[in-house]
Tab-separated table of C-alpha atoms (C1' of nucleotides) in Angstrom:
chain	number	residue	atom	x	y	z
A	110	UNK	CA	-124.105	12.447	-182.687
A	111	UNK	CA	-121.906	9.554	-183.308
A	112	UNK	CA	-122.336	8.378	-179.131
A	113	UNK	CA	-123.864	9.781	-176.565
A	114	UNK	CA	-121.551	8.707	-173.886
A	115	UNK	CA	-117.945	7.222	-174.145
A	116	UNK	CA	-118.961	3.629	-175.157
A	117	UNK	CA	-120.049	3.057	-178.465
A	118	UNK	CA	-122.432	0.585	-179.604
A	119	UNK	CA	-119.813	-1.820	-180.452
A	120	UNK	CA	-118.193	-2.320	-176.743
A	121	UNK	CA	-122.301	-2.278	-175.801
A	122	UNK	CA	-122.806	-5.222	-178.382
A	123	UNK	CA	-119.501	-6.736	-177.171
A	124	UNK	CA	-120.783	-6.691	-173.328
A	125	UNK	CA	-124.249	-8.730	-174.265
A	126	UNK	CA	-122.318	-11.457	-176.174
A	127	UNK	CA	-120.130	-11.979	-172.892
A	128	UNK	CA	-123.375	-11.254	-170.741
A	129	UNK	CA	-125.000	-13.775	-172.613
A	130	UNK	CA	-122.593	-16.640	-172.908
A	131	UNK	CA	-121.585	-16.263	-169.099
A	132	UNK	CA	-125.825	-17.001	-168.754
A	133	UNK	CA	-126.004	-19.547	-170.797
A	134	UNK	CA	-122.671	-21.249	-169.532
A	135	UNK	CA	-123.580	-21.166	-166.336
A	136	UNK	CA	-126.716	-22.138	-166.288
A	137	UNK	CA	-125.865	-25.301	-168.163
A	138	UNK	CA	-122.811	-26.015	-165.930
A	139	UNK	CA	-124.788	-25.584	-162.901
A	140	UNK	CA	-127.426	-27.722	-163.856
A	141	UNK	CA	-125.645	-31.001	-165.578
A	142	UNK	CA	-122.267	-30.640	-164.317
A	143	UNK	CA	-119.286	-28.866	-165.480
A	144	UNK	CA	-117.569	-32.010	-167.524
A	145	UNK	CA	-120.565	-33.770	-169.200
A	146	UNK	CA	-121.315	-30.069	-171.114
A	147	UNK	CA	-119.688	-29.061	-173.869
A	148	UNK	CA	-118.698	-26.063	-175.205
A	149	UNK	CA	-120.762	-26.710	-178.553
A	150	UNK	CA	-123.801	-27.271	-176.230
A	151	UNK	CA	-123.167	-23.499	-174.724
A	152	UNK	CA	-122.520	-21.814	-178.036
A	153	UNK	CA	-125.615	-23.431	-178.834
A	154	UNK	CA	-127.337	-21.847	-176.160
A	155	UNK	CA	-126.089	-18.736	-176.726
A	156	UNK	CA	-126.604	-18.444	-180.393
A	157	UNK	CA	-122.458	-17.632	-181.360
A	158	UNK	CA	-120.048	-19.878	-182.964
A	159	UNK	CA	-117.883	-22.247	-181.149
A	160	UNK	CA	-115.066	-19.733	-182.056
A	161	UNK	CA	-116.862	-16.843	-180.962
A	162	UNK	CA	-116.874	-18.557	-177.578
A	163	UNK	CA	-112.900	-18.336	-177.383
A	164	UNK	CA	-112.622	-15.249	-178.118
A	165	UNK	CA	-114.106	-13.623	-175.066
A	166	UNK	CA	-113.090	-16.500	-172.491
A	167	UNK	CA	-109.545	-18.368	-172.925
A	168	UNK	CA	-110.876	-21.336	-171.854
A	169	UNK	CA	-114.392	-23.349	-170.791
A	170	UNK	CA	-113.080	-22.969	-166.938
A	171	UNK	CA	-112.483	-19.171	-167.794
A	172	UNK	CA	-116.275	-18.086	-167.955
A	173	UNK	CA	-117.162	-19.848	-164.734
A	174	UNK	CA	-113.908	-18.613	-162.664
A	175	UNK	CA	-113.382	-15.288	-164.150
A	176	UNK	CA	-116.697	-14.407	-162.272
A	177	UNK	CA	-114.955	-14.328	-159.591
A	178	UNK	CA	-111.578	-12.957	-161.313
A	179	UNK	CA	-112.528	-9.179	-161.115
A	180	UNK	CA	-113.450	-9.710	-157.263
A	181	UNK	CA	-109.621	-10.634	-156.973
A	182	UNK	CA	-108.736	-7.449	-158.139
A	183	UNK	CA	-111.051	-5.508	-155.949
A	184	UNK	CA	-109.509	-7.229	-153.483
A	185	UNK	CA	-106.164	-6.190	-153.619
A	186	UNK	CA	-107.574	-2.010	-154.598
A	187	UNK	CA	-109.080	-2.495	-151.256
A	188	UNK	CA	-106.190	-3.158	-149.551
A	189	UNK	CA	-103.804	-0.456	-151.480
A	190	UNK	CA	-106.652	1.558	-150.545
A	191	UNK	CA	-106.399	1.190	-146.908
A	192	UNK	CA	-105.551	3.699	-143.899
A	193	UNK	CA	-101.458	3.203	-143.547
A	194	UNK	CA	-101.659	3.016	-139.938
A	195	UNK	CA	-104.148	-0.041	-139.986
A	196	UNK	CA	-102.883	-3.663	-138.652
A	197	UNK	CA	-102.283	-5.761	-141.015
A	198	UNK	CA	-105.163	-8.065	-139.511
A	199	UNK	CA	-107.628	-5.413	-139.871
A	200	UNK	CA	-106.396	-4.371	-143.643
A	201	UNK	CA	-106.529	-8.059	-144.872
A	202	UNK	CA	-109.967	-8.524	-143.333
A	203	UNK	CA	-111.608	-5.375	-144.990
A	204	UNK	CA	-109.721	-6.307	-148.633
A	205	UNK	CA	-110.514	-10.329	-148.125
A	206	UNK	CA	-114.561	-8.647	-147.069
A	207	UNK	CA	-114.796	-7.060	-150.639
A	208	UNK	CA	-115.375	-10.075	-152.898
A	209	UNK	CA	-117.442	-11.661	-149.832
A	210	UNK	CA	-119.627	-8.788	-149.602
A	211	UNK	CA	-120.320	-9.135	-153.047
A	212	UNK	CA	-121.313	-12.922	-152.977
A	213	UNK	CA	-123.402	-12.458	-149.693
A	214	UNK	CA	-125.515	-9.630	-151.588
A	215	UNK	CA	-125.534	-12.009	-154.904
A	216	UNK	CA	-126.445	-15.017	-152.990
A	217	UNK	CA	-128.846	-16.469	-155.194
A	218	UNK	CA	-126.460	-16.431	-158.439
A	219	UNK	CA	-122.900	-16.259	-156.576
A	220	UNK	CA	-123.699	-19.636	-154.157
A	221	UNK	CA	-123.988	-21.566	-157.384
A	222	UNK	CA	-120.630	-20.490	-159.308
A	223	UNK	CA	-118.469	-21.028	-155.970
A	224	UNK	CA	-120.456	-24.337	-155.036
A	225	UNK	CA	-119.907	-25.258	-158.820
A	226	UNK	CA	-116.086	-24.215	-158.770
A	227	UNK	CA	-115.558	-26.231	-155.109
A	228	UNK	CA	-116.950	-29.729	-156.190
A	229	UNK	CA	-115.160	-29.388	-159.472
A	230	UNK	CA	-111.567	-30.403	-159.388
A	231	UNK	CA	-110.831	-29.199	-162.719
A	232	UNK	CA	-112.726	-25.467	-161.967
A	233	UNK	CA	-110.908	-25.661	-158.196
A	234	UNK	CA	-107.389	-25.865	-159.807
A	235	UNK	CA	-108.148	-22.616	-162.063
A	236	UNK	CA	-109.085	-20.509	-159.352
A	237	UNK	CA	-106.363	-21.508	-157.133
A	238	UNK	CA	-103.893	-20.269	-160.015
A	239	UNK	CA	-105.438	-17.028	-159.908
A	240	UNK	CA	-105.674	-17.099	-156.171
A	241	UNK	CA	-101.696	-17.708	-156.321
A	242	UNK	CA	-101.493	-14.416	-158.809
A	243	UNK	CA	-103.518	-12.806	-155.897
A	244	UNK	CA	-101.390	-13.509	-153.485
A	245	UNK	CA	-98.506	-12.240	-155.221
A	246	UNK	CA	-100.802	-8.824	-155.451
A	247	UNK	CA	-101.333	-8.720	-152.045
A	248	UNK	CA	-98.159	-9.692	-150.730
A	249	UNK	CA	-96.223	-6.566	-152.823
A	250	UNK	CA	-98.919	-4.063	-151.315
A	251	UNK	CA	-98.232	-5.238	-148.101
A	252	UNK	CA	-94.702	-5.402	-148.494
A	253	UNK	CA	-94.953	-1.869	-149.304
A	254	UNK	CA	-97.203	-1.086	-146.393
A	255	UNK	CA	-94.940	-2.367	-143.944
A	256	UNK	CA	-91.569	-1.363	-145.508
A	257	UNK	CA	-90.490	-4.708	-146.174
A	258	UNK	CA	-88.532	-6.161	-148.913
A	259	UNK	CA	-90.836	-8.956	-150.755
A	260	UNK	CA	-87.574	-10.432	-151.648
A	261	UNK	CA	-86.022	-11.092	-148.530
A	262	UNK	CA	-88.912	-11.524	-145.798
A	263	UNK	CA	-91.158	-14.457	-145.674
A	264	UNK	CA	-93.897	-12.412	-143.961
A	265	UNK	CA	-95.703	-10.692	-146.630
A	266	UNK	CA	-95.696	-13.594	-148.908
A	267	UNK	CA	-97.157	-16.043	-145.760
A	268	UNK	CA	-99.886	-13.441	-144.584
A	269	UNK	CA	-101.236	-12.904	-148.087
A	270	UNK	CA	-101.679	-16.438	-148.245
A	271	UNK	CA	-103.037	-16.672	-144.827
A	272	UNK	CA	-105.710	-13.997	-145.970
A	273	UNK	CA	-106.641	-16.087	-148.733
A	274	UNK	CA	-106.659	-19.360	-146.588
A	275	UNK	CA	-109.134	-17.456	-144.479
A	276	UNK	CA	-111.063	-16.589	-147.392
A	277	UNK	CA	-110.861	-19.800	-148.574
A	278	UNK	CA	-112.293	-21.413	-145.607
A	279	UNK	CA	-115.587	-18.779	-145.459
A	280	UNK	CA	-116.101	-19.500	-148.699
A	281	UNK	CA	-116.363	-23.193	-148.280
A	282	UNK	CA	-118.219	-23.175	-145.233
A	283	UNK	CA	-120.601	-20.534	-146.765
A	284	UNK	CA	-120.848	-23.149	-149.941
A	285	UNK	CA	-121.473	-26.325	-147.607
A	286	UNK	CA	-123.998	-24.867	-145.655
A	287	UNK	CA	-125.773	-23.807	-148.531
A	288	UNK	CA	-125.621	-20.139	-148.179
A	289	UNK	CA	-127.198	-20.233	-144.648
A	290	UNK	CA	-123.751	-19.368	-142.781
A	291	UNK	CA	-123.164	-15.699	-142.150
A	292	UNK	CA	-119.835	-15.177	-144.220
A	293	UNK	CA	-119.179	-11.783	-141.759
A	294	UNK	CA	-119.474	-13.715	-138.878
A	295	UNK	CA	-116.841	-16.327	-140.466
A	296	UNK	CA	-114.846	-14.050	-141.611
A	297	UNK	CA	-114.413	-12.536	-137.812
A	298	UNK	CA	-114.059	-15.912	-136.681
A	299	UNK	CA	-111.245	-16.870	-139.273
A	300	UNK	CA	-109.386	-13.641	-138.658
A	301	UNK	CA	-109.673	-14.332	-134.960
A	302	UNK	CA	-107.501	-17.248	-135.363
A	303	UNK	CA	-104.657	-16.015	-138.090
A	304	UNK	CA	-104.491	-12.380	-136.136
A	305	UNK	CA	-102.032	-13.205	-133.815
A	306	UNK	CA	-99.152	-13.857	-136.659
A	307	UNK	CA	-100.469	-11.394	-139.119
A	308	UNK	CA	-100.103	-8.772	-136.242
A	309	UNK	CA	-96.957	-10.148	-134.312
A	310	UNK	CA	-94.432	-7.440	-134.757
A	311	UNK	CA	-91.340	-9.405	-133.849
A	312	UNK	CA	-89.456	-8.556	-137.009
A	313	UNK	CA	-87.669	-5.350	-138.370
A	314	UNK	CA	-87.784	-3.662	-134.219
B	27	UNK	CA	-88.237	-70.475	-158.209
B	28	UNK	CA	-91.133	-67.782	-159.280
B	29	UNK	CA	-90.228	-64.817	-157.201
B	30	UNK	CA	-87.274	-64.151	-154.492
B	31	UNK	CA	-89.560	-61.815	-153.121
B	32	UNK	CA	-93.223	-60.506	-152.787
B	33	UNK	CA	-92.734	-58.477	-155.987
B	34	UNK	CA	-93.343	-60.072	-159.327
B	35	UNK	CA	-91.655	-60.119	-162.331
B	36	UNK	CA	-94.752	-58.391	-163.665
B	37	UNK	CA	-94.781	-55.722	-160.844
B	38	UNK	CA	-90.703	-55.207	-161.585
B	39	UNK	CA	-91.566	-54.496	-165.269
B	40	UNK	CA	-94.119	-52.342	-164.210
B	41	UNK	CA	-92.169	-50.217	-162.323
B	42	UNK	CA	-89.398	-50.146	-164.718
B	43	UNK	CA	-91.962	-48.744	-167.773
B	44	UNK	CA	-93.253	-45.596	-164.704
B	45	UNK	CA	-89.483	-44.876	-164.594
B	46	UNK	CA	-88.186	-44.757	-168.037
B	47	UNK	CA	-91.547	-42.427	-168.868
B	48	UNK	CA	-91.057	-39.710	-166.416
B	49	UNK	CA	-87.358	-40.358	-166.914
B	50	UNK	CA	-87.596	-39.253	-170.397
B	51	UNK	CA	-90.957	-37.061	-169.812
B	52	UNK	CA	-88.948	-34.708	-167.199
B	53	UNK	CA	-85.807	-34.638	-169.607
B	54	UNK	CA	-87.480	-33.251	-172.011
B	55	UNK	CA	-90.251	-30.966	-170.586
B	56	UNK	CA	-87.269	-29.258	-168.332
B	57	UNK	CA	-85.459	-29.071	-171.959
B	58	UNK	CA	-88.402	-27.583	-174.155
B	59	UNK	CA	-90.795	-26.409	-172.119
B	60	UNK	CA	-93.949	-27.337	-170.611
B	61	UNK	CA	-96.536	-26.735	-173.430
B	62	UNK	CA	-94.268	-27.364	-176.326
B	63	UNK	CA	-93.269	-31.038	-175.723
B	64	UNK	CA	-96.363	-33.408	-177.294
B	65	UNK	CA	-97.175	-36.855	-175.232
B	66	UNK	CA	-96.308	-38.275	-179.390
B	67	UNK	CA	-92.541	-37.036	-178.427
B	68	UNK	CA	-92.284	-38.439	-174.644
B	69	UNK	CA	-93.483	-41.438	-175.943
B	70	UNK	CA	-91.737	-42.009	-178.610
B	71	UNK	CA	-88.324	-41.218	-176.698
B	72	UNK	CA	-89.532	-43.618	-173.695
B	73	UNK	CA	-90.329	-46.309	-176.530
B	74	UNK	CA	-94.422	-47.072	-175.782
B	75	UNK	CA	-97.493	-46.159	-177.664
B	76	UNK	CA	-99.605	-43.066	-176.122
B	77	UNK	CA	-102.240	-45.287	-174.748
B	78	UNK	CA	-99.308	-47.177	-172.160
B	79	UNK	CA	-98.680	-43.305	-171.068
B	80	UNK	CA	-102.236	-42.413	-170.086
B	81	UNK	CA	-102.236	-46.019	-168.318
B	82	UNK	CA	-99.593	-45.075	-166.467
B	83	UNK	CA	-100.347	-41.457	-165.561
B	84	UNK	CA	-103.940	-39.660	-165.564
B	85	UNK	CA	-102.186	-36.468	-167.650
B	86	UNK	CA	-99.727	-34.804	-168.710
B	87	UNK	CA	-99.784	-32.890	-165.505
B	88	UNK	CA	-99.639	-35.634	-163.950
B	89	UNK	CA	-95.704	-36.990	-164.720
B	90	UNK	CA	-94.441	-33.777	-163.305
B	91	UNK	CA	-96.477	-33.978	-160.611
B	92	UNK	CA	-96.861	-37.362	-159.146
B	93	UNK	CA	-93.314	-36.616	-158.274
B	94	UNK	CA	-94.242	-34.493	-155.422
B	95	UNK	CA	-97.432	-36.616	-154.755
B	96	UNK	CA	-95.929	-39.079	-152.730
B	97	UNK	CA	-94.008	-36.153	-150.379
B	98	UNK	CA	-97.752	-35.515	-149.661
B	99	UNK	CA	-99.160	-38.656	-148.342
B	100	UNK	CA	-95.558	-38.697	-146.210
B	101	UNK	CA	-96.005	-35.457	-145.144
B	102	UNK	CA	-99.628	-37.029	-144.089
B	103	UNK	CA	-98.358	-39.721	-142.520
B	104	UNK	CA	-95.536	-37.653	-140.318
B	105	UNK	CA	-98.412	-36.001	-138.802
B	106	UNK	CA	-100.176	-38.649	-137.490
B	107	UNK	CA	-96.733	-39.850	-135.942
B	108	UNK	CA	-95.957	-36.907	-133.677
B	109	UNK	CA	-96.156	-37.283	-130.233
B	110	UNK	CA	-99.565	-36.382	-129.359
B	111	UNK	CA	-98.422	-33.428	-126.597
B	112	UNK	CA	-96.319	-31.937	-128.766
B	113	UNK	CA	-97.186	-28.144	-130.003
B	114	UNK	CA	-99.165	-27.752	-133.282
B	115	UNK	CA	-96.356	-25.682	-134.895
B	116	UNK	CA	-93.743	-28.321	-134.317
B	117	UNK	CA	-96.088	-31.106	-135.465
B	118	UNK	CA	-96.681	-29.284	-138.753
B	119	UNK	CA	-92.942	-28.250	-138.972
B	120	UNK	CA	-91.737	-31.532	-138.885
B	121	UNK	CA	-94.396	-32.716	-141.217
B	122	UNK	CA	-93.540	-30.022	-144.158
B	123	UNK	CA	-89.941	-30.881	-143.722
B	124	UNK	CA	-90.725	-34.481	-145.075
B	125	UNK	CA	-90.805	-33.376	-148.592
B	126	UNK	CA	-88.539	-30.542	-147.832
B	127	UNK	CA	-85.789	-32.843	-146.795
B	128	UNK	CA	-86.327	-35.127	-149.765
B	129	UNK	CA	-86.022	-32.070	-151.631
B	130	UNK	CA	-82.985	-31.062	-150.480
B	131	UNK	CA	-81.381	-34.680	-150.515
B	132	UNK	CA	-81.814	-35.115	-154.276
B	133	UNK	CA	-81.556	-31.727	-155.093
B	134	UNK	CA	-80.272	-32.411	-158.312
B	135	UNK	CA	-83.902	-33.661	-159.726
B	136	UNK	CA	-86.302	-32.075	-157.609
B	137	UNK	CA	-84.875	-28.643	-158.011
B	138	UNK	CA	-85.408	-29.413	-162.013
B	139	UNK	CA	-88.795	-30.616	-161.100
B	140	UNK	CA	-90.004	-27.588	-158.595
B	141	UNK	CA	-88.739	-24.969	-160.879
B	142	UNK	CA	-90.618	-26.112	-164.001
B	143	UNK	CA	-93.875	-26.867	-161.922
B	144	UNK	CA	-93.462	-23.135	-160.487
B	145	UNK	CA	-92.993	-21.519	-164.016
B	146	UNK	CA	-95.712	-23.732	-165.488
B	147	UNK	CA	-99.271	-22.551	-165.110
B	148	UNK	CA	-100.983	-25.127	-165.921
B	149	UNK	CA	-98.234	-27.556	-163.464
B	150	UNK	CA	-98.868	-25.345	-160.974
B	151	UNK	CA	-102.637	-25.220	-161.174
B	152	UNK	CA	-102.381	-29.254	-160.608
B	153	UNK	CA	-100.295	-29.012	-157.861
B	154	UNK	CA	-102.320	-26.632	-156.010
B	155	UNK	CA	-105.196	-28.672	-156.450
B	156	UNK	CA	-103.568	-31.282	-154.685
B	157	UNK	CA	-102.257	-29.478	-151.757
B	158	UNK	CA	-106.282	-28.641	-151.502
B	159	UNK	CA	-105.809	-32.329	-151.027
B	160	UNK	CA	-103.254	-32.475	-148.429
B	161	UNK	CA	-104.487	-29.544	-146.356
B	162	UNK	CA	-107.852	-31.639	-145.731
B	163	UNK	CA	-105.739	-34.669	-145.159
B	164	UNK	CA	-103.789	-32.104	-142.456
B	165	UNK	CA	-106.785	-30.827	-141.406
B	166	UNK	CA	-108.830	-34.145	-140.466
B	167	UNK	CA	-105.449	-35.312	-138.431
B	168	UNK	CA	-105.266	-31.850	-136.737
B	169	UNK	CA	-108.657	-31.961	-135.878
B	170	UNK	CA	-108.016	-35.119	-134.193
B	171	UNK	CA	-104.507	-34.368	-132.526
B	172	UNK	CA	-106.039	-31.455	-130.735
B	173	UNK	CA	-109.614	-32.784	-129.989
B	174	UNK	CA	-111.619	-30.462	-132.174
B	175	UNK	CA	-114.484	-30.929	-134.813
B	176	UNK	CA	-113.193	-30.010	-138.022
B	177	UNK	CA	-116.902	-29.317	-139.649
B	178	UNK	CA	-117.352	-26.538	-137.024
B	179	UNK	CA	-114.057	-25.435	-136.163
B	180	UNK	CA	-112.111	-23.320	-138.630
B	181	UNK	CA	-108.485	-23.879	-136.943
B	182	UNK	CA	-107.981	-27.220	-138.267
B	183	UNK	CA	-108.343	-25.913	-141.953
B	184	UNK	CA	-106.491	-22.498	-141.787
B	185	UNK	CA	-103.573	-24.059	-139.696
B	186	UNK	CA	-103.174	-26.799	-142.380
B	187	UNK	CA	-103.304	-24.214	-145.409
B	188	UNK	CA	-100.440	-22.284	-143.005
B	189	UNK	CA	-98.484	-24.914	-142.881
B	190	UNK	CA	-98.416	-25.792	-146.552
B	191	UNK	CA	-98.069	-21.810	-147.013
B	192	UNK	CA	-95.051	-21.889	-144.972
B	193	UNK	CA	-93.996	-25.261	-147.497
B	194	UNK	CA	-95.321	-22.952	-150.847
B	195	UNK	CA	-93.260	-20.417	-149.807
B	196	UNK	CA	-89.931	-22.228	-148.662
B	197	UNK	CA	-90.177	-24.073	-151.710
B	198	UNK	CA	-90.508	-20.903	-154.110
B	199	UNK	CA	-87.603	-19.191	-152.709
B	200	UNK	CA	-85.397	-22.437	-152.797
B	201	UNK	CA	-86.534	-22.650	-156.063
B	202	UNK	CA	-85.539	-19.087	-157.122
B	203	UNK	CA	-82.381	-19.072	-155.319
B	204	UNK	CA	-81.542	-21.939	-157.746
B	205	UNK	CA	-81.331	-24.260	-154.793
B	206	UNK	CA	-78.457	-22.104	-153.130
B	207	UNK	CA	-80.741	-21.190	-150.468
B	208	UNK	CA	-81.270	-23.467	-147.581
B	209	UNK	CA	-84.634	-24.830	-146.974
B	210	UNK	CA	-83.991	-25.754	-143.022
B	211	UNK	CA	-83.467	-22.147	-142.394
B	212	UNK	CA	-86.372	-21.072	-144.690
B	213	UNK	CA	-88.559	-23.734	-143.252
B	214	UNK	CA	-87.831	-22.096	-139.730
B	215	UNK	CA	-88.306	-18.687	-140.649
B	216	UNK	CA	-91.780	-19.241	-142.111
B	217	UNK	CA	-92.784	-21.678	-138.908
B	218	UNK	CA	-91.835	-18.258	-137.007
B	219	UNK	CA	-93.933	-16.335	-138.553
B	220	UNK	CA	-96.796	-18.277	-138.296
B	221	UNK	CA	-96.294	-20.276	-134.916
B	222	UNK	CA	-98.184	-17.434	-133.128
B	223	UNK	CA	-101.270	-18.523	-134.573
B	224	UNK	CA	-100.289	-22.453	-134.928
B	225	UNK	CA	-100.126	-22.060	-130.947
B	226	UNK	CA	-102.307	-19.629	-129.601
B	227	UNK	CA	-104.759	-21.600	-127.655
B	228	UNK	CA	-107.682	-18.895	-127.026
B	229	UNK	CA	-109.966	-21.430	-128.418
B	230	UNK	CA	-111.915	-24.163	-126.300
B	231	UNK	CA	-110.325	-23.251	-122.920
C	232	DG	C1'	-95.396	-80.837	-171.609
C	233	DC	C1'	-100.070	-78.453	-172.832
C	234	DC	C1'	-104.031	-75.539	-172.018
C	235	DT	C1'	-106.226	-71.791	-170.184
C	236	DC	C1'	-106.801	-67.277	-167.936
C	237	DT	C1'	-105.243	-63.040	-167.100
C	238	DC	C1'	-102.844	-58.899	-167.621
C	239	DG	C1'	-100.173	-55.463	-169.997
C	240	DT	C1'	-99.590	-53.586	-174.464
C	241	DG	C1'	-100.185	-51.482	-179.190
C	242	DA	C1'	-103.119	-50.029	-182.862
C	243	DC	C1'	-107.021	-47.616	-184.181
C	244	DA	C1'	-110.987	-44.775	-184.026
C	245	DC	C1'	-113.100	-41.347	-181.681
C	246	DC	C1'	-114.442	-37.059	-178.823
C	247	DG	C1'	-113.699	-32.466	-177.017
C	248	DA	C1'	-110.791	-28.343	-176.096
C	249	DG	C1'	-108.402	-24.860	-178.262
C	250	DT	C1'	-106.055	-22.256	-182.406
C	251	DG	C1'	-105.037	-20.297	-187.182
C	252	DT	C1'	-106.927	-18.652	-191.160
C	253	DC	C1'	-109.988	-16.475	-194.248
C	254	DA	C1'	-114.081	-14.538	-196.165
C	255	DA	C1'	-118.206	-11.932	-194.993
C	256	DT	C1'	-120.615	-8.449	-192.474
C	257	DG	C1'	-121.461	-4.106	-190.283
C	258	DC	C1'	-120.296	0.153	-188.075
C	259	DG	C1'	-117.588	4.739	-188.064
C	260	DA	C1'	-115.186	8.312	-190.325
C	261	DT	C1'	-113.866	11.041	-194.430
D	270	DA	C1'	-120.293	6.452	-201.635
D	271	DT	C1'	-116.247	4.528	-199.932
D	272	DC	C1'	-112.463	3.137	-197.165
D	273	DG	C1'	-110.849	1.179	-192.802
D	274	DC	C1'	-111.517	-1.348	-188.695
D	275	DA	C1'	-113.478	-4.675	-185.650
D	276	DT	C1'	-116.422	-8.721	-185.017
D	277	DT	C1'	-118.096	-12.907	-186.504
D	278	DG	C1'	-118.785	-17.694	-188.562
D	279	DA	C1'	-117.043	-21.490	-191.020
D	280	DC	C1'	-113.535	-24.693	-191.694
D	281	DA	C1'	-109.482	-27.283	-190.972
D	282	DC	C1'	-106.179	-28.668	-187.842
D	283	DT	C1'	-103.442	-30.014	-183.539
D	284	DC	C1'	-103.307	-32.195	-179.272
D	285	DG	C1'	-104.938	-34.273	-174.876
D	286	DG	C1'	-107.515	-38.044	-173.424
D	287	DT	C1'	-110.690	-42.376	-173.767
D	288	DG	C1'	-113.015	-46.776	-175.444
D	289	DT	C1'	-112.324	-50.860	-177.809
D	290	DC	C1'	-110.197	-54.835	-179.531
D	291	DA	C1'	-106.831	-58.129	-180.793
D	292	DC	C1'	-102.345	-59.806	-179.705
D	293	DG	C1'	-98.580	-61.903	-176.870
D	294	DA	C1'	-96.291	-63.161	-172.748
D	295	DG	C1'	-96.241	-64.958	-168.176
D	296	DA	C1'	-98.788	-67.935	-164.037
D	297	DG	C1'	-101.172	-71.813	-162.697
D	298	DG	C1'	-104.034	-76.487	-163.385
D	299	DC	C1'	-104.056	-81.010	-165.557
DNA sequence: GCCTCTCGTGACACCGAGTGTCAATGCGAT
DNA sequence: ATCGCATTGACACTCGGTGTCACGAGAGGC
């Protein structure tokens, strides 16, 4: 009787130090500002070592931005997961929905990280780097959706990004307006406008 | 006899102690690598003491990629000069091509430059962060060109972020061509793809 | 010519992020 | 009971970046 299911104690143990150092991060962060904590002051918090701390996140901007990471990745599994026949405006909009679905039902906690990560430069420049490793996700699956070569056409590369442009924009205006924006109804609006070239069908006949 | 011209001696000495630091800064990063080269070594090979570096530049970062800085602010500034009736996609084409073309014209240096800021993470991280930058800059002038209000209107900020797409991506492939690649044709290709949306005017009548 | 006043610089101490190393602890299996 | 493995804390260390201060070299007033 060793474990009951799959995960043994240790992984559980291993999930409540992360649990609880993500907590106590961001509740610090949140409150006095992401550069004026230290990490010392969250290990503190949380009740680990200082080394402890950097061995579950790679670095202080990891455990704010990597709460957003795994939504990248759900992101582009949405997309690979999508009817072949859809438009590519329709596909983007559904993958680009997942992570935005998830802050609008996590309002209360998400609409602090992203407001957090878009007034602080340092936090902003993280999560563009993984937005640019998102983009290269999404622009291979859709390079294999449309039986394009990622190598020699411009298009899958420039609609991924437009995708996360569009996401970038809801989530800002969502942020600004302090959660009271409806991020489906800017999400429709956004597509509305970057439709026209995701779905122009000029190249390859 | 104090000064043939506006510029001091002071200013002149100035400018020559910027130069021989990123001077010896990008000789050796491009050499050894981003993250291996210590601020101790640039210094010491540009002859001043670490605090005259972090006088001169606000990080490490920040000698790699002041360099494309300034393309920004022209890029900026090429905007605002269009004609006013001219179409949003050739506005922003001839915008991006500002630091395009200087890329192209000293493409000895700037390919150097581009490549290690696009292999570096943490270069490329800062120079995402600011293109965030630029695309408001865009943005604001876009907003004004066509007569909209940027704080309610997403067009300004999505056709700003396609525009420096359409640069990102130009730039990448130039950049992993080795600089055999022609960035006027790139630059056209991408403005192609996403002119349909630049130019669609479904919006505001 | 001299005397300031300022500005750029170097030297030094200092803080915080991040890493390597090692000893201790605790769980799982035999 | 014991061995093996993973996790942790403590410590020392490197490096990026900043505050402070004293020094020296130009620019201007007398």
């Amino acid at each position: 009787m060793s474990s009951r299911r799959e995960v043994s104690l240790a992984e559980r143990k291993r999930q409540l130090v992360a649990d609880e150092l993500t907590e106590a991060a961001l509740q610090l962060l949140a409150l006095k500002g992401f550069d004026v904590v230290t990490v010392d002051e969250i290990v503190g918090a949380a009740g680990v070592s200082k080394r402890t701390f950097f061995r579950y996140f790679a670095s202080k901007e990891d455990v704010v931005v990597q709460f957003l990471a795994d939504m990248g990745t759900g992101m582009c599994a949405e997309l690979a997961a999508r009817p072949a026949g859809e438009r590519p405006s329709a596909a983007l909009r559904h993958a680009v929905w997942v992570p935005l679905g998830e802050c609008a039902d996590h309002s209360d906690r998400a609409l602090r990280v992203v407001q957090l990560i878009l007034d602080t430069p340092a936090l902003l420049a993280r999560f563009l780097e993984r937005q640019a490793q998102w983009r290269d996700d999404l622009a291979a699956e859709l390079a294999r959706r449309e039986g394009l070569d990622a190598a020699t056409e411009l298009y899958p590369r420039l609609a991924a990004g437009m995708a996360l442009n569009a996401f970038d924009a809801v989530l800002h205006r969502w942020s600004s307006s302090d959660g009271t924006a409806d991020p489906a109804a800017l999400t429709d609006e956004a597509f509305a406008v970057i439709a026209p070239s995701l779905d122009a069908r000029v190249r390859r006949g």
